């Protein structure tokens, strides 16, 4: 069974930085796109950033220039470097990946989330 485990959340002051990490474990043949979503209280979950296996990234407009997504294919990890954080970035951040467990088809897997709070 494939699992995604996030780490790196916490409390940070406005203007500060945090780096989120997500590690995939379990039986995997390959991983396609990996990404980060977030969900603030009372709001829908939204895509923050996604990255292909080749390293091409896409970002939510409001985080462009502040957040950087990266991945290490050898370690099955994806990271989100968040700089110049704003209170409106406060949310639970979820890791997501399209994983091929056995070489036949891809399944979509979610992590349990890590809380990021931006507050003074």
mmCIF file of C-alpha atoms in Angstrom:
data_model
loop_
_atom_site.group_PDB
_atom_site.id
_atom_site.type_symbol
_atom_site.label_atom_id
_atom_site.label_comp_id
_atom_site.label_asym_id
_atom_site.label_seq_id
_atom_site.Cartn_x
_atom_site.Cartn_y
_atom_site.Cartn_z
ATOM 1 C CA UNK A 1 0.000 0.000 0.000
ATOM 2 C CA UNK A 2 1.384 3.401 -0.983
ATOM 3 C CA UNK A 3 1.492 6.115 1.662
ATOM 4 C CA UNK A 4 2.410 9.792 1.556
ATOM 5 C CA UNK A 5 3.715 11.379 4.743
ATOM 6 C CA UNK A 6 4.090 15.157 5.031
ATOM 7 C CA UNK A 7 6.368 17.057 7.388
ATOM 8 C CA UNK A 8 7.561 20.587 7.974
ATOM 9 C CA UNK A 9 4.415 22.463 8.915
ATOM 10 C CA UNK A 10 4.210 24.819 11.840
ATOM 11 C CA UNK A 11 3.758 28.374 13.010
ATOM 12 C CA UNK A 12 5.626 31.143 11.234
ATOM 13 C CA UNK A 13 5.421 34.920 11.267
ATOM 14 C CA UNK A 14 4.329 36.852 8.193
ATOM 15 C CA UNK A 15 7.231 37.222 5.810
ATOM 16 C CA UNK A 16 8.841 34.053 7.097
ATOM 17 C CA UNK A 17 9.665 30.779 5.376
ATOM 18 C CA UNK A 18 8.845 27.120 5.752
ATOM 19 C CA UNK A 19 9.760 24.035 3.782
ATOM 20 C CA UNK A 20 7.290 21.200 3.487
ATOM 21 C CA UNK A 21 8.392 17.714 2.576
ATOM 22 C CA UNK A 22 6.476 14.649 1.506
ATOM 23 C CA UNK A 23 7.823 11.123 1.268
ATOM 24 C CA UNK A 24 6.138 8.304 -0.602
ATOM 25 C CA UNK A 25 6.558 4.797 0.741
ATOM 26 C CA UNK A 26 5.300 1.349 -0.166
ATOM 27 C CA UNK A 27 5.285 -0.689 -3.312
ATOM 28 C CA UNK A 28 5.680 1.585 -6.318
ATOM 29 C CA UNK A 29 6.585 1.047 -9.923
ATOM 30 C CA UNK A 30 6.632 4.742 -10.766
ATOM 31 C CA UNK A 31 5.272 8.120 -9.717
ATOM 32 C CA UNK A 32 3.893 10.589 -12.224
ATOM 33 C CA UNK A 33 2.794 14.066 -11.126
ATOM 34 C CA UNK A 34 3.255 15.080 -7.494
ATOM 35 C CA UNK A 35 1.773 18.147 -5.910
ATOM 36 C CA UNK A 36 0.651 20.162 -2.951
ATOM 37 C CA UNK A 37 -2.881 21.242 -2.172
ATOM 38 C CA UNK A 38 -4.166 23.310 0.705
ATOM 39 C CA UNK A 39 -7.433 23.798 2.490
ATOM 40 C CA UNK A 40 -8.185 26.725 4.762
ATOM 41 C CA UNK A 41 -11.010 26.632 7.280
ATOM 42 C CA UNK A 42 -14.349 27.020 5.548
ATOM 43 C CA UNK A 43 -12.828 26.910 2.089
ATOM 44 C CA UNK A 44 -12.470 24.342 -0.646
ATOM 45 C CA UNK A 45 -9.233 22.479 -1.197
ATOM 46 C CA UNK A 46 -7.114 24.150 -3.872
ATOM 47 C CA UNK A 47 -4.079 23.196 -5.882
ATOM 48 C CA UNK A 48 -0.982 25.088 -4.775
ATOM 49 C CA UNK A 49 1.702 23.584 -6.985
ATOM 50 C CA UNK A 50 2.337 20.499 -9.038
ATOM 51 C CA UNK A 51 5.433 19.014 -10.623
ATOM 52 C CA UNK A 52 5.859 16.399 -13.315
ATOM 53 C CA UNK A 53 8.350 13.550 -13.151
ATOM 54 C CA UNK A 54 10.484 15.593 -15.514
ATOM 55 C CA UNK A 55 10.553 18.542 -13.141
ATOM 56 C CA UNK A 56 8.098 20.938 -14.765
ATOM 57 C CA UNK A 57 6.149 22.914 -12.195
ATOM 58 C CA UNK A 58 2.840 24.754 -12.183
ATOM 59 C CA UNK A 59 1.714 27.164 -9.480
ATOM 60 C CA UNK A 60 -1.370 28.818 -8.124
ATOM 61 C CA UNK A 61 -1.201 32.469 -9.192
ATOM 62 C CA UNK A 62 -1.172 33.755 -5.628
ATOM 63 C CA UNK A 63 1.973 31.803 -4.723
ATOM 64 C CA UNK A 64 4.007 32.400 -7.894
ATOM 65 C CA UNK A 65 7.369 33.899 -7.065
ATOM 66 C CA UNK A 66 7.054 32.931 -3.393
ATOM 67 C CA UNK A 67 6.740 29.138 -3.438
ATOM 68 C CA UNK A 68 8.974 26.618 -5.191
ATOM 69 C CA UNK A 69 8.132 22.969 -5.715
ATOM 70 C CA UNK A 70 10.840 20.371 -6.238
ATOM 71 C CA UNK A 71 11.176 16.615 -6.173
ATOM 72 C CA UNK A 72 13.770 13.905 -5.804
ATOM 73 C CA UNK A 73 12.744 10.976 -7.969
ATOM 74 C CA UNK A 74 15.372 8.680 -6.477
ATOM 75 C CA UNK A 75 13.996 9.255 -2.985
ATOM 76 C CA UNK A 76 10.307 9.515 -3.977
ATOM 77 C CA UNK A 77 10.018 12.857 -2.252
ATOM 78 C CA UNK A 78 8.483 16.210 -3.102
ATOM 79 C CA UNK A 79 9.151 19.502 -1.352
ATOM 80 C CA UNK A 80 7.514 22.896 -1.186
ATOM 81 C CA UNK A 81 9.710 25.826 -0.234
ATOM 82 C CA UNK A 82 7.472 28.643 0.939
ATOM 83 C CA UNK A 83 8.923 32.138 1.284
ATOM 84 C CA UNK A 84 7.376 35.512 2.073
ATOM 85 C CA UNK A 85 4.489 33.780 3.778
ATOM 86 C CA UNK A 86 1.256 35.664 4.302
ATOM 87 C CA UNK A 87 -1.589 35.098 6.767
ATOM 88 C CA UNK A 88 -3.759 34.003 3.848
ATOM 89 C CA UNK A 89 -1.377 31.067 3.283
ATOM 90 C CA UNK A 90 -2.640 29.580 6.550
ATOM 91 C CA UNK A 91 -4.124 26.173 5.779
ATOM 92 C CA UNK A 92 -3.659 22.455 6.025
ATOM 93 C CA UNK A 93 -1.308 21.459 3.228
ATOM 94 C CA UNK A 94 -1.769 18.073 1.596
ATOM 95 C CA UNK A 95 0.648 16.107 -0.518
ATOM 96 C CA UNK A 96 -0.786 14.350 -3.565
ATOM 97 C CA UNK A 97 0.691 11.962 -6.097
ATOM 98 C CA UNK A 98 -0.303 9.772 -9.015
ATOM 99 C CA UNK A 99 1.377 6.480 -8.245
ATOM 100 C CA UNK A 100 1.710 3.307 -10.278
ATOM 101 C CA UNK A 101 1.957 0.527 -7.675
ATOM 102 C CA UNK A 102 2.476 -2.512 -9.876
ATOM 103 C CA UNK A 103 3.177 -1.273 -13.385
ATOM 104 C CA UNK A 104 -0.387 -1.477 -14.726
ATOM 105 C CA UNK A 105 -2.316 1.644 -13.770
ATOM 106 C CA UNK A 106 -2.021 4.814 -11.712
ATOM 107 C CA UNK A 107 -3.865 5.582 -8.489
ATOM 108 C CA UNK A 108 -4.233 8.969 -6.820
ATOM 109 C CA UNK A 109 -2.896 9.082 -3.275
ATOM 110 C CA UNK A 110 -3.256 11.745 -0.578
ATOM 111 C CA UNK A 111 -1.261 12.441 2.533
ATOM 112 C CA UNK A 112 -2.968 13.261 5.832
ATOM 113 C CA UNK A 113 -1.899 16.887 5.758
ATOM 114 C CA UNK A 114 0.298 19.236 7.731
ATOM 115 C CA UNK A 115 -0.865 22.508 9.251
ATOM 116 C CA UNK A 116 0.798 25.785 8.285
ATOM 117 C CA UNK A 117 -0.130 28.805 10.359
ATOM 118 C CA UNK A 118 1.109 32.256 9.402
ATOM 119 C CA UNK A 119 0.517 34.669 12.239
ATOM 120 C CA UNK A 120 2.277 37.265 14.332
#
